[in-house]
Coordinates of C-alpha atoms and ligand atoms in Angstrom, one line a residue:
M25 CA -0.1 0.0 -0.5
Q26 CA 2.6 2.9 1.3
M27 CA 4.9 1.8 -2.3
I28 CA 1.8 2.6 -4.1
K29 CA 1.9 5.9 -2.5
T30 CA 4.7 6.8 -3.0
L31 CA 5.2 6.4 -7.1
D32 CA 1.5 8.3 -7.6
T33 CA 2.8 11.5 -9.5
S34 CA -0.7 13.2 -9.1
I35 CA -1.3 16.0 -7.4
E36 CA -2.8 16.3 -3.4
T37 CA -3.1 19.6 -2.4
I38 CA -2.1 23.5 -4.2
I39 CA -1.2 26.2 -2.1
A40 CA -1.7 29.8 -3.6
R41 CA 0.1 33.0 -1.4
E42 CA 0.4 36.5 -1.6
I43 CA 4.3 37.2 -1.2
L44 CA 6.7 40.2 -2.2
D45 CA 8.8 40.8 -5.7
S46 CA 12.0 42.3 -5.5
R47 CA 10.3 46.0 -6.3
G48 CA 8.6 44.9 -2.6
K49 CA 5.6 45.1 -5.1
P50 CA 3.1 42.2 -4.3
T51 CA 2.7 38.8 -6.2
I52 CA 1.8 35.3 -5.8
E53 CA 3.6 32.3 -5.0
A54 CA 2.2 28.3 -5.3
E55 CA 3.4 25.3 -3.7
V56 CA 1.8 22.1 -6.2
H57 CA 2.2 18.7 -3.3
L58 CA 1.8 15.3 -5.2
F59 CA 0.6 12.3 -3.3
N60 CA 5.0 10.3 -3.7
G61 CA 5.4 13.9 -1.0
S62 CA 7.1 15.7 -3.8
I63 CA 6.4 19.5 -3.4
G64 CA 6.7 22.1 -6.0
L65 CA 7.1 26.0 -5.4
A66 CA 7.1 28.8 -7.9
Q67 CA 7.0 32.3 -7.9
V68 CA 5.9 34.8 -10.2
P69 CA 7.8 38.1 -11.8
S70 CA 6.2 41.2 -12.8
G71 CA 7.3 43.8 -15.7
A72 CA 7.3 47.3 -15.9
S73 CA 7.4 48.5 -19.4
K74 CA 4.6 46.0 -20.0
G75 CA 3.7 45.5 -23.5
T76 CA -0.6 45.9 -24.7
F77 CA -0.5 42.9 -25.8
E78 CA 0.9 40.7 -23.0
A79 CA -2.1 38.0 -21.0
Y80 CA -3.3 39.3 -17.8
E81 CA -1.9 40.3 -14.7
M82 CA -5.2 39.9 -12.4
R83 CA -4.7 42.5 -9.0
D84 CA -7.1 43.7 -6.8
G85 CA -7.6 46.9 -7.0
D86 CA -8.8 46.9 -3.5
Q87 CA -7.3 50.3 -2.5
S88 CA -7.3 50.0 1.1
R89 CA -4.1 47.4 0.3
Y90 CA -0.8 47.8 -1.5
H91 CA -2.0 51.2 -3.7
G92 CA -5.2 48.5 -5.4
K93 CA -1.3 46.2 -5.7
G94 CA -2.6 43.4 -4.0
V95 CA -2.8 39.5 -5.8
L96 CA -5.2 38.3 -3.7
K97 CA -8.2 37.6 -6.3
A98 CA -5.6 35.6 -7.9
V99 CA -4.9 32.8 -4.7
K100 CA -8.8 32.9 -4.9
N101 CA -8.9 31.7 -8.4
V102 CA -6.3 29.3 -7.2
E103 CA -7.8 27.6 -4.7
K104 CA -11.6 27.5 -5.9
I105 CA -11.3 27.6 -9.3
L106 CA -8.1 25.6 -10.1
T107 CA -7.9 23.4 -7.5
P108 CA -10.5 21.5 -7.6
K109 CA -10.1 20.9 -11.3
L110 CA -6.6 19.5 -10.7
L111 CA -6.3 17.8 -7.4
G112 CA -5.4 14.2 -8.6
V113 CA -4.6 15.0 -12.0
D114 CA -1.0 13.3 -13.0
A115 CA 1.5 16.2 -12.1
L116 CA 4.2 14.5 -15.3
N117 CA 1.2 15.3 -17.5
Q118 CA 2.2 18.8 -17.7
A119 CA 0.4 20.2 -20.8
T120 CA -3.1 18.5 -19.9
I121 CA -2.5 20.8 -16.8
D122 CA -1.7 23.8 -18.6
N123 CA -5.1 22.8 -20.7
I124 CA -7.3 22.5 -18.3
M125 CA -6.0 25.7 -16.7
I126 CA -6.8 27.8 -19.8
N127 CA -9.8 26.1 -20.8
L128 CA -10.6 27.1 -16.8
D129 CA -10.0 30.6 -17.6
G130 CA -12.0 30.3 -21.0
S131 CA -11.2 34.5 -22.0
G132 CA -7.8 33.8 -24.5
N133 CA -5.8 36.0 -22.3
K134 CA -6.5 34.9 -19.1
S135 CA -8.3 37.7 -18.0
N136 CA -11.1 35.2 -15.9
V137 CA -8.3 33.6 -13.7
G138 CA -5.6 35.6 -14.4
A139 CA -1.9 34.8 -15.9
N140 CA -0.1 34.9 -12.5
A141 CA -2.6 33.0 -10.4
I142 CA -2.4 30.3 -14.0
L143 CA 1.6 30.4 -14.3
A144 CA 2.1 29.7 -10.3
V145 CA 0.6 26.7 -10.9
S146 CA 2.1 25.8 -14.3
L147 CA 5.4 26.3 -12.9
A148 CA 5.2 24.5 -9.3
V149 CA 3.6 21.4 -11.4
A150 CA 6.9 21.0 -13.3
K151 CA 8.8 22.3 -9.9
A152 CA 7.0 18.6 -8.3
G153 CA 7.1 16.9 -11.5
A154 CA 11.2 17.2 -11.8
K155 CA 11.1 16.0 -8.0
A156 CA 9.1 13.2 -8.4
I157 CA 11.8 12.0 -10.8
G158 CA 14.9 12.9 -9.4
V159 CA 15.8 15.0 -11.5
P160 CA 17.0 18.7 -12.3
L161 CA 14.7 20.9 -12.9
Y162 CA 16.7 21.2 -17.2
R163 CA 16.7 18.0 -17.5
Y164 CA 13.1 17.2 -17.2
F165 CA 12.1 20.5 -19.5
G166 CA 15.5 19.8 -21.5
G167 CA 16.2 15.9 -21.2
S168 CA 19.1 14.1 -20.4
F169 CA 21.3 16.0 -23.8
A170 CA 20.6 19.3 -21.9
N171 CA 24.2 21.3 -21.6
L172 CA 24.2 24.5 -22.9
L173 CA 24.6 27.2 -21.2
P174 CA 23.9 30.4 -22.5
V175 CA 25.1 33.7 -23.0
P176 CA 24.1 36.4 -20.6
L177 CA 23.0 39.5 -21.6
M178 CA 23.6 41.5 -18.6
N179 CA 21.5 44.9 -17.8
V180 CA 24.7 47.0 -16.7
I181 CA 22.7 51.1 -16.6
N182 CA 19.3 51.1 -16.3
G183 CA 16.8 53.9 -17.9
G184 CA 13.9 54.5 -19.3
A185 CA 10.7 53.0 -17.0
H186 CA 13.2 51.1 -14.6
A187 CA 14.5 54.2 -13.5
A188 CA 13.4 57.1 -13.2
N189 CA 15.4 60.7 -14.7
N190 CA 17.5 59.6 -17.1
L191 CA 17.9 58.0 -20.7
D192 CA 14.9 57.4 -22.4
F193 CA 16.5 54.1 -23.4
Q194 CA 15.8 50.8 -21.2
E195 CA 18.8 48.7 -20.8
F196 CA 22.6 48.8 -21.8
M197 CA 23.6 45.1 -21.8
I198 CA 27.0 44.1 -21.7
V199 CA 27.2 40.2 -23.1
P200 CA 30.2 38.0 -23.1
L201 CA 30.1 36.2 -26.0
G202 CA 34.2 35.3 -26.4
A203 CA 34.5 33.6 -23.2
T204 CA 34.9 30.2 -22.7
S205 CA 32.5 29.0 -20.4
F206 CA 29.4 30.4 -18.1
R207 CA 31.8 30.5 -15.0
E208 CA 34.2 33.1 -17.5
A209 CA 30.9 35.1 -18.9
L210 CA 29.9 35.8 -16.0
R211 CA 33.4 36.7 -13.6
W212 CA 34.2 39.5 -17.2
G213 CA 30.9 40.5 -16.4
V214 CA 32.1 41.4 -12.3
E215 CA 35.0 43.0 -13.9
V216 CA 33.2 45.7 -15.9
F217 CA 30.2 46.1 -13.8
F218 CA 33.3 47.2 -11.1
N219 CA 34.6 49.4 -13.5
L220 CA 32.4 50.2 -14.4
A221 CA 31.5 52.0 -10.8
Q222 CA 35.2 53.2 -10.6
V223 CA 34.3 55.4 -14.1
L224 CA 31.0 56.8 -12.4
N225 CA 32.6 57.9 -9.5
E226 CA 35.4 59.5 -11.1
K227 CA 33.0 61.7 -13.4
G228 CA 31.0 62.1 -10.6
L229 CA 28.2 60.2 -11.5
L230 CA 25.8 58.0 -9.3
T231 CA 26.2 54.8 -9.1
G232 CA 23.2 53.8 -7.4
V233 CA 21.2 51.0 -9.3
G234 CA 17.3 51.0 -10.8
D235 CA 15.0 47.7 -10.8
E236 CA 17.5 45.4 -12.6
G237 CA 20.0 46.1 -10.8
G238 CA 22.1 48.3 -13.2
F239 CA 23.5 51.9 -12.4
T240 CA 21.0 55.0 -13.2
P241 CA 23.7 57.5 -14.1
N242 CA 22.3 60.8 -15.0
L243 CA 23.5 61.0 -18.6
E244 CA 22.7 63.5 -21.5
S245 CA 22.8 60.2 -24.7
N246 CA 22.4 56.9 -25.2
E247 CA 25.9 58.1 -26.8
I248 CA 27.3 58.5 -23.6
A249 CA 26.0 55.3 -22.1
L250 CA 27.3 53.4 -24.7
D251 CA 31.0 54.9 -24.4
L252 CA 30.7 54.4 -20.5
L253 CA 30.4 50.8 -21.4
I254 CA 33.2 50.8 -23.8
T255 CA 35.8 52.0 -21.1
A256 CA 34.7 49.8 -18.5
I257 CA 35.1 47.2 -20.8
E258 CA 38.5 48.1 -22.1
R259 CA 39.9 49.2 -17.8
A260 CA 38.6 45.9 -17.3
G261 CA 41.7 44.4 -19.6
Y262 CA 39.2 43.1 -22.4
K263 CA 38.5 44.5 -25.9
P264 CA 35.1 45.5 -26.8
G265 CA 33.5 43.7 -29.2
K266 CA 36.3 40.8 -29.3
H267 CA 35.8 39.1 -26.3
I268 CA 32.3 41.6 -24.8
A269 CA 30.2 43.1 -27.0
L270 CA 27.2 45.8 -26.7
A271 CA 23.7 44.9 -26.6
L272 CA 20.0 47.2 -25.9
D273 CA 16.8 46.9 -25.1
V274 CA 15.0 50.2 -26.7
A275 CA 12.2 49.2 -25.1
A276 CA 10.6 51.7 -28.3
S277 CA 6.7 51.5 -27.6
E278 CA 7.4 53.6 -24.1
F279 CA 8.1 57.1 -26.5
Y280 CA 6.2 56.2 -29.2
K281 CA 3.5 59.4 -29.5
D282 CA 1.7 59.8 -32.9
G283 CA 3.7 57.8 -34.9
Q284 CA 7.1 60.0 -33.6
Y285 CA 9.8 58.4 -31.6
I286 CA 10.6 61.4 -28.7
C287 CA 14.1 60.2 -26.7
G288 CA 16.4 62.8 -25.7
Y289 CA 16.0 66.1 -26.4
H290 CA 14.6 65.1 -30.4
T291 CA 11.4 63.9 -32.2
Y292 CA 11.8 61.3 -35.1
S293 CA 10.5 60.4 -38.0
P294 CA 10.5 56.4 -37.6
E295 CA 12.3 56.0 -40.6
K296 CA 15.1 58.7 -39.0
F297 CA 14.4 56.7 -35.8
I298 CA 15.7 53.8 -37.6
D299 CA 18.8 55.5 -38.9
Y300 CA 19.5 56.7 -35.4
L301 CA 19.4 53.0 -34.7
I302 CA 21.6 52.0 -37.7
K303 CA 24.4 54.5 -36.6
L304 CA 24.5 53.3 -33.2
A305 CA 25.5 50.0 -34.8
N306 CA 27.6 51.2 -37.0
Q307 CA 29.6 53.5 -34.1
Y308 CA 29.7 51.0 -31.6
P309 CA 30.1 46.9 -31.3
I310 CA 25.9 46.9 -30.3
I311 CA 24.8 42.5 -31.5
S312 CA 22.1 43.3 -30.6
I313 CA 18.6 45.1 -30.2
E314 CA 15.6 44.6 -28.7
D315 CA 11.9 46.8 -29.4
G316 CA 14.2 48.8 -30.9
L317 CA 10.3 50.0 -32.2
H318 CA 7.2 50.1 -31.1
E319 CA 5.0 47.2 -30.5
E320 CA 2.2 48.1 -33.3
D321 CA 4.9 49.3 -35.9
W322 CA 4.9 46.2 -37.6
I323 CA 5.9 48.3 -41.7
N324 CA 8.7 50.3 -40.0
W325 CA 10.1 46.7 -38.2
Q326 CA 9.9 45.2 -42.1
Y327 CA 12.6 48.2 -42.9
L328 CA 14.1 47.9 -39.9
T329 CA 14.6 44.2 -40.4
A330 CA 15.7 44.2 -44.7
K331 CA 18.1 47.0 -43.5
I332 CA 20.0 45.4 -40.5
G333 CA 18.7 41.8 -40.0
S334 CA 20.5 40.3 -41.7
T335 CA 24.5 41.5 -40.0
M336 CA 22.4 41.7 -35.8
Q337 CA 19.7 39.7 -33.9
L338 CA 16.8 42.2 -34.0
V339 CA 14.3 40.4 -30.5
G340 CA 11.0 41.2 -30.4
D341 CA 9.7 41.1 -26.3
D342 CA 6.9 44.0 -26.9
L343 CA 6.1 42.9 -30.1
F344 CA 5.4 39.3 -29.9
V345 CA 4.7 39.0 -25.8
T346 CA 5.8 35.0 -26.3
N347 CA 2.3 34.6 -28.0
S348 CA 3.1 32.0 -30.5
Q349 CA 0.0 33.7 -32.5
R350 CA 2.2 37.6 -32.7
L351 CA 5.1 35.0 -33.8
K352 CA 3.7 33.4 -37.2
K353 CA 2.6 37.8 -37.6
G354 CA 6.2 38.2 -37.7
I355 CA 7.3 35.2 -39.3
Q356 CA 5.0 35.6 -42.5
K357 CA 6.0 39.5 -42.5
K358 CA 9.6 38.9 -42.1
V359 CA 9.7 41.1 -38.3
G360 CA 12.4 40.7 -36.5
N361 CA 15.2 37.4 -36.1
A362 CA 15.0 37.2 -32.4
I363 CA 12.0 36.8 -29.7
L364 CA 12.7 37.7 -25.7
I365 CA 10.8 34.6 -23.9
K366 CA 8.8 35.8 -20.2
L367 CA 6.8 32.9 -18.5
N368 CA 4.1 35.2 -17.3
Q369 CA 3.8 37.2 -20.9
I370 CA 1.8 33.8 -22.1
G371 CA 1.2 32.2 -18.5
S372 CA 1.6 28.9 -19.1
L373 CA 4.6 26.3 -19.1
T374 CA 3.7 24.4 -22.4
E375 CA 2.8 27.6 -24.7
T376 CA 6.2 28.7 -23.6
L377 CA 7.6 26.1 -24.9
E378 CA 5.5 25.8 -28.4
T379 CA 6.6 29.4 -28.6
I380 CA 10.5 28.8 -28.9
D381 CA 9.9 25.9 -30.8
L382 CA 8.1 27.8 -33.3
A383 CA 10.5 30.3 -33.1
T384 CA 13.8 27.5 -33.8
Y385 CA 11.8 25.4 -36.5
N386 CA 11.8 28.8 -38.4
G387 CA 15.2 30.2 -37.5
F388 CA 14.0 32.3 -34.7
R389 CA 17.2 32.5 -32.2
S390 CA 15.0 32.6 -28.4
L391 CA 16.6 35.0 -25.4
I392 CA 15.4 33.3 -22.0
S393 CA 14.5 36.5 -20.0
H394 CA 13.6 38.1 -16.2
R395 CA 11.3 40.5 -15.4
S396 CA 11.6 44.3 -14.0
G397 CA 10.0 43.1 -11.0
E398 CA 11.5 39.8 -10.1
T399 CA 11.9 36.9 -7.0
E400 CA 14.2 34.6 -6.1
D401 CA 12.5 31.9 -8.5
T402 CA 15.3 30.5 -11.1
A403 CA 13.7 28.2 -13.3
I404 CA 14.4 31.0 -15.6
A405 CA 18.2 29.4 -15.3
D406 CA 17.0 26.2 -16.2
L407 CA 14.6 26.8 -18.2
A408 CA 17.5 28.5 -20.6
V409 CA 19.5 25.4 -20.6
A410 CA 17.1 23.0 -21.1
T411 CA 15.8 24.3 -24.5
R412 CA 19.2 25.7 -26.1
S413 CA 18.7 28.7 -26.1
G414 CA 22.1 29.9 -26.1
Q415 CA 21.1 33.4 -24.2
I416 CA 19.3 34.3 -21.1
K417 CA 18.9 37.7 -19.8
A418 CA 19.2 38.8 -16.0
G419 CA 19.7 41.0 -15.1
S420 CA 22.6 43.4 -14.2
L421 CA 25.9 42.2 -11.6
C422 CA 23.8 42.9 -8.3
R423 CA 20.7 42.8 -6.0
G424 CA 20.3 39.3 -5.6
E425 CA 17.2 38.3 -7.4
R426 CA 19.0 38.4 -10.5
I427 CA 22.5 36.7 -9.0
A428 CA 19.9 34.5 -7.8
K429 CA 19.6 33.1 -11.2
Y430 CA 23.4 33.5 -12.7
N431 CA 24.2 31.4 -9.0
R432 CA 21.8 28.2 -10.5
L433 CA 24.0 28.7 -14.1
L434 CA 26.8 28.5 -12.4
R435 CA 25.4 25.4 -10.2
I436 CA 24.0 23.8 -13.5
E437 CA 27.8 24.0 -15.2
H438 CA 29.5 22.9 -12.5
E439 CA 27.2 19.2 -11.8
L440 CA 27.5 19.7 -16.5
G441 CA 31.3 19.3 -15.9
E442 CA 32.9 18.4 -19.4
R443 CA 29.9 18.0 -20.5
A444 CA 28.6 21.8 -20.1
I445 CA 29.0 24.0 -23.1
Y446 CA 28.8 27.7 -23.3
A447 CA 26.7 28.7 -26.1
G448 CA 29.4 31.6 -26.7
T449 CA 32.2 28.9 -27.7
V450 CA 29.6 27.8 -31.0
G451 CA 28.1 30.6 -32.4
M452 CA 24.4 29.7 -30.2
G453 CA 24.5 33.9 -28.6
P454 CA 23.1 36.1 -30.3
K455 CA 24.3 36.2 -34.2
Ligands
2PG297 O1 12.0 44.9 -21.3 C1 12.2 43.9 -21.0 O2 13.0 43.6 -21.9 C2 11.9 43.5 -19.2 C3 13.4 42.7 -18.5 O3 14.0 43.3 -18.6 O4 11.6 44.5 -18.7 P1 10.1 44.6 -18.0 O5 9.6 43.3 -16.9 O6 9.6 46.3 -17.5 O7 9.2 44.1 -18.5
MG298 MG1 12.0 44.0 -23.2

């Protein structure tokens, strides 16, 4: 009798609760308990510069708690709507479970139950499943051969919606493509980060950090930010472009108004803004540009892709929102060549993996990403290795919730030993 119980991987209980994210805002976590004793715990992050077409994040709206940002409704939806239909279902049937939840919601964008509620359960189910079989999460998702460690795109200067009163571009990232291992890539990143702090100090610039742990100096232009990065890379003893390249998340939807891009002291037409991006790409060793244009500016995305898509990575974040329908449209229109992957933009593990597959089949790269409001959950590190995406965006080199992802990758690399391959060494980072 006892024997049967220990082999039983079906769901015995689900517990949900309100916790805090890295910005001190409420978010949801779920625990899934299986009959065999395995427990999966998952926490859901939250964005600041959200795409309009993201799945719905359920918030309470009750102004007497957390200015209306509480997630007790989402918690209640887990308890009252999802749990009754999931008890007794085998946790190893991830796709079945995700489908049950998607159908229970029935809205198309998860607005009835909440993408945050559904994702918390979806991820917790996977973690419980992995524990039940006794394999790490990256092997549970990716099989025994998952061994590709991603190139990190490290956001060391924060602007846009992640830092008040400085640059309009949201993320200035360093990309240690030339390293030979993830461990080495991380060390290079840290060394550049320390040097950047020193350079900022010398110039009397602020070294406080933004939501993703990057510095938030008050700078007059994007070029100054990029120059600072080049100086920091060189001072750390590396060659810009060869050892460490640069990447941008422009997050252009945030400063688009009436068909114009209003950035810094300039108002650009889409054509002029594309020229500006190309100028930056020619002037600096930039290998990846995310959301260079507004999320609905499909025509200009087409021009941008036609002009520089063959030489650099053009990532759709707000544009594709991890949604296979929007990605299909992009593939068909020849818009972009890579997709940012955020689990909570779509709200379930199964749909996320389907979108990554769709990207891969169509020659698009996938860049697995954190959110600006994060938790100590490290599942994205495992997801990056499991899906062989070759790239991860997990923030800067300070703030515990960002470092947790990097430390998880260090552990995975260590565990894989000689089998670990760093994506930068096999041309699998940003192109
Ligand atoms: O735009 C982005 O790529 C993300 C993560 O860096 O930010 P947010 O979570 O605020 O949407
Ligand atoms: Mg983005």
